[in-house]
Amino acid sequence: MSEIKIVFTGSMGAGKTTAIAAISEIPVISTDVRATDADVLQRKETTTVAMDYGELTLEDGQKLRLYGTPGQQRFEYMWKILARGALGLVILIDNSGSDPIGELVRYIDNFREFINETSAVIGISHMDTNPEPDLQSYYSYLQERGIELPVLPVDARSSDSVVMLIQALLAMLEFG
Amino acid sequence: MAHFKITTKALNKNDDVLFKSMLQIVNAQLTAEWSFHDDAEIILVDMEEREGQQFWQQQQAQRVLIAYAREKPAEATWFLPRPIRVKPLIQTLNALAAAQQFLPTAAASSTTTPATTPSISSIPSTPAIKTASPVVSTASLSQDAFDPEQSLIGLLKQAVAKQQAMCFQIAAATPLFFSAKRQQCLTAQLQLNTLAATPTHLYNVSQEQIQCEPIAETAVIKAIAEQGGQFYPLAAIIWLTALSASKGRLIVGHLLQQPVKLKHWPNLAVLPHQPHHIRLAAFMTRNSATLATVAEKTQVSIAQVVDFFNACQLEQLVEHTEQAALLNKNNVSDAKRSLFRGILKRLLQ
Ligand SMILES: Nc1nc2c(ncn2[C@@H]2O[C@H](COP(=O)(O)OP(=O)(O)OP(=O)(O)O)[C@@H](O)[C@H]2O)c(=O)[nH]1
Ligand SMILES: [Mg+2]
């Protein structure tokens, strides 16, 4: 086993950079730039253009690497590069976006092969401010497509919440 | 009160008369009503008489036989020492009555009991009783099923139905308030790990032990101001109670042998949980299996699997399937498993 990594992907502003920062033991290395697109600017000041990187040191000295993909569509080519060889995928979806379920579809389609070979967990962020769509709507979509992945509310600012997602991912990898 | 008929076989005249009169004498001290009838199903057999031994051989499979002798014969489940005395007679008849009520078909008679069988009072656990296993297991299952209505859940449901704010409490522990207006509960922070280590608490006792008192909605608000605490969705309290009060007993109306699957993950962001629940959710959303198989594949104890299943059932997450369907998950190497453990350990530090 060469590099041990988990990849965070998902919609713009969903909290990928924040989630990695919440659990990484080093300050997150980010390629965030000041947002220039009007669309991004409306929502936040910076956006990731290449990747985020954080890490955790395991008891035996090995490093668990945490990568975040850029959220904007124009950087899609980075997604697969980052996911290659990863243990599993954390998909974060911003529930306050205009079409969060549509966003989820996009990520699932994009990573379908990877998910089939490994596994994934879906975290829905910003549910505190935007409770709709609810979890059931996400599950209904997934069930129609025969996808049995966990969908859990997450607050990327809380490490407990992010840890919960990774626990679910590890359980899926081992038992799911 | 249950009524039992008893007769004798091969007793000499003296003993027979003595037994009949003793039966009358002790009657007030018996837990059931006993009367003497020639055609009774329960029979006291003199094992020191040839006739008695022969009768025992022929009838031991069909009738409930009590051996009457100086020494307890190895093959006897029920035994009355010779000569007949009041105290042993009361003990034997009461123990037998208890076992008969437990085993309505009375099949538990005369299978071999090891010579080491200690005393009458331990009879319900002797091998002789176990041979009647179909009866025993259904009896103990229904007796031991988890009935949510008998726990805090039943009281909460009544409060919801009546639209009445309530305060629930046991002893001097932190109360749980139910606000009908908000359809939420209020209490101090709930820690499943702490609760699991506490022998009795509001969430694992039966209803009779819970003091419940109607209160005004404003009292709930006042309680927050005075005592702090936080609001929990009703579902979280029901979930927590099911996990705590089940104690490994399957919820009423379910069969252990039925393969089951979860429709989707429980919302663990809201529902209190421990690490093994996450494992169970991962397995049970992907595989359809009996609870015994779930326990085996996830290495979680069957009691904990049952508790989790009950909570999922109340959350309406359970799907019953005709047949078990297991994904072939052999590709997880030991190295991977130990890596996952390592990551988990680091994360939960
Ligand atoms: N209210 C609320 N805010 C959240 C939640 N999760 C994350 N945030 C905030 O949302 C913002 C997310 O920003 P980022 O972490 O930069 O998101 P990102 O996914 O890295 O975005 P891109 O790099 O642009 O794709 C941050 O300000 C977080 O503090 C949540 O559940 N609720
Ligand atoms: Mg980012």
mmCIF file with all atom_site columns, N, CA, C and O in Angstrom, chain B residues 259 261 286-289 321 323-327:
data_model
loop_
_atom_site.group_PDB
_atom_site.id
_atom_site.type_symbol
_atom_site.label_atom_id
_atom_site.label_alt_id
_atom_site.label_comp_id
_atom_site.label_asym_id
_atom_site.label_entity_id
_atom_site.label_seq_id
_atom_site.pdbx_PDB_ins_code
_atom_site.Cartn_x
_atom_site.Cartn_y
_atom_site.Cartn_z
_atom_site.occupancy
_atom_site.B_iso_or_equiv
_atom_site.pdbx_formal_charge
_atom_site.auth_seq_id
_atom_site.auth_comp_id
_atom_site.auth_asym_id
_atom_site.auth_atom_id
_atom_site.pdbx_PDB_model_num
ATOM 1  N N  . PRO B 1 259 ? -34.992 -12.853 7.720  1.00 0.00 ? 259 PRO B N  1
ATOM 2  C CA . PRO B 1 259 ? -33.941 -11.969 7.193  1.00 0.00 ? 259 PRO B CA 1
ATOM 3  C C  . PRO B 1 259 ? -34.459 -10.530 7.077  1.00 0.00 ? 259 PRO B C  1
ATOM 4  O O  . PRO B 1 259 ? -35.619 -10.307 6.722  1.00 0.00 ? 259 PRO B O  1
ATOM 5  N N  . LYS B 1 261 ? -33.334 -6.155  6.330  1.00 0.00 ? 261 LYS B N  1
ATOM 6  C CA . LYS B 1 261 ? -32.421 -5.210  5.709  1.00 0.00 ? 261 LYS B CA 1
ATOM 7  C C  . LYS B 1 261 ? -32.874 -3.820  6.140  1.00 0.00 ? 261 LYS B C  1
ATOM 8  O O  . LYS B 1 261 ? -34.041 -3.641  6.499  1.00 0.00 ? 261 LYS B O  1
ATOM 9  N N  . ARG B 1 286 ? -26.732 -2.869  3.270  1.00 0.00 ? 286 ARG B N  1
ATOM 10 C CA . ARG B 1 286 ? -26.229 -3.498  2.052  1.00 0.00 ? 286 ARG B CA 1
ATOM 11 C C  . ARG B 1 286 ? -26.595 -4.967  1.946  1.00 0.00 ? 286 ARG B C  1
ATOM 12 O O  . ARG B 1 286 ? -26.628 -5.522  0.851  1.00 0.00 ? 286 ARG B O  1
ATOM 13 N N  . ASN B 1 287 ? -26.839 -5.612  3.091  1.00 0.00 ? 287 ASN B N  1
ATOM 14 C CA . ASN B 1 287 ? -27.106 -7.044  3.093  1.00 0.00 ? 287 ASN B CA 1
ATOM 15 C C  . ASN B 1 287 ? -28.445 -7.343  3.735  1.00 0.00 ? 287 ASN B C  1
ATOM 16 O O  . ASN B 1 287 ? -28.840 -6.683  4.689  1.00 0.00 ? 287 ASN B O  1
ATOM 17 N N  . SER B 1 288 ? -29.088 -8.378  3.216  1.00 0.00 ? 288 SER B N  1
ATOM 18 C CA . SER B 1 288 ? -30.293 -8.858  3.863  1.00 0.00 ? 288 SER B CA 1
ATOM 19 C C  . SER B 1 288 ? -29.917 -10.131 4.605  1.00 0.00 ? 288 SER B C  1
ATOM 20 O O  . SER B 1 288 ? -29.453 -11.094 3.988  1.00 0.00 ? 288 SER B O  1
ATOM 21 N N  . ALA B 1 289 ? -30.098 -10.125 5.916  1.00 0.00 ? 289 ALA B N  1
ATOM 22 C CA . ALA B 1 289 ? -29.610 -11.260 6.707  1.00 0.00 ? 289 ALA B CA 1
ATOM 23 C C  . ALA B 1 289 ? -30.392 -11.411 7.995  1.00 0.00 ? 289 ALA B C  1
ATOM 24 O O  . ALA B 1 289 ? -31.037 -10.465 8.452  1.00 0.00 ? 289 ALA B O  1
ATOM 25 N N  . THR B 1 321 ? -37.318 -9.271  4.270  1.00 0.00 ? 321 THR B N  1
ATOM 26 C CA . THR B 1 321 ? -37.081 -9.864  2.964  1.00 0.00 ? 321 THR B CA 1
ATOM 27 C C  . THR B 1 321 ? -37.359 -11.351 3.041  1.00 0.00 ? 321 THR B C  1
ATOM 28 O O  . THR B 1 321 ? -37.271 -11.957 4.106  1.00 0.00 ? 321 THR B O  1
ATOM 29 N N  . GLN B 1 323 ? -35.724 -13.756 1.498  1.00 0.00 ? 323 GLN B N  1
ATOM 30 C CA . GLN B 1 323 ? -34.517 -14.566 1.607  1.00 0.00 ? 323 GLN B CA 1
ATOM 31 C C  . GLN B 1 323 ? -33.325 -13.713 1.968  1.00 0.00 ? 323 GLN B C  1
ATOM 32 O O  . GLN B 1 323 ? -33.282 -12.532 1.625  1.00 0.00 ? 323 GLN B O  1
ATOM 33 N N  . ALA B 1 324 ? -32.378 -14.331 2.614  1.00 0.00 ? 324 ALA B N  1
ATOM 34 C CA . ALA B 1 324 ? -31.143 -13.624 2.918  1.00 0.00 ? 324 ALA B CA 1
ATOM 35 C C  . ALA B 1 324 ? -30.375 -13.390 1.614  1.00 0.00 ? 324 ALA B C  1
ATOM 36 O O  . ALA B 1 324 ? -30.435 -14.206 0.704  1.00 0.00 ? 324 ALA B O  1
ATOM 37 N N  . ALA B 1 325 ? -29.735 -12.254 1.489  1.00 0.00 ? 325 ALA B N  1
ATOM 38 C CA . ALA B 1 325 ? -28.909 -11.964 0.320  1.00 0.00 ? 325 ALA B CA 1
ATOM 39 C C  . ALA B 1 325 ? -27.662 -11.249 0.798  1.00 0.00 ? 325 ALA B C  1
ATOM 40 O O  . ALA B 1 325 ? -27.716 -10.102 1.214  1.00 0.00 ? 325 ALA B O  1
ATOM 41 N N  . LEU B 1 326 ? -26.563 -11.971 0.786  1.00 0.00 ? 326 LEU B N  1
ATOM 42 C CA . LEU B 1 326 ? -25.315 -11.406 1.289  1.00 0.00 ? 326 LEU B CA 1
ATOM 43 C C  . LEU B 1 326 ? -24.396 -11.024 0.139  1.00 0.00 ? 326 LEU B C  1
ATOM 44 O O  . LEU B 1 326 ? -24.234 -11.777 -0.804 1.00 0.00 ? 326 LEU B O  1
ATOM 45 N N  . LEU B 1 327 ? -23.831 -9.832  0.235  1.00 0.00 ? 327 LEU B N  1
ATOM 46 C CA . LEU B 1 327 ? -22.834 -9.430  -0.755 1.00 0.00 ? 327 LEU B CA 1
ATOM 47 C C  . LEU B 1 327 ? -21.564 -10.201 -0.446 1.00 0.00 ? 327 LEU B C  1
ATOM 48 O O  . LEU B 1 327 ? -21.266 -10.472 0.701  1.00 0.00 ? 327 LEU B O  1
#
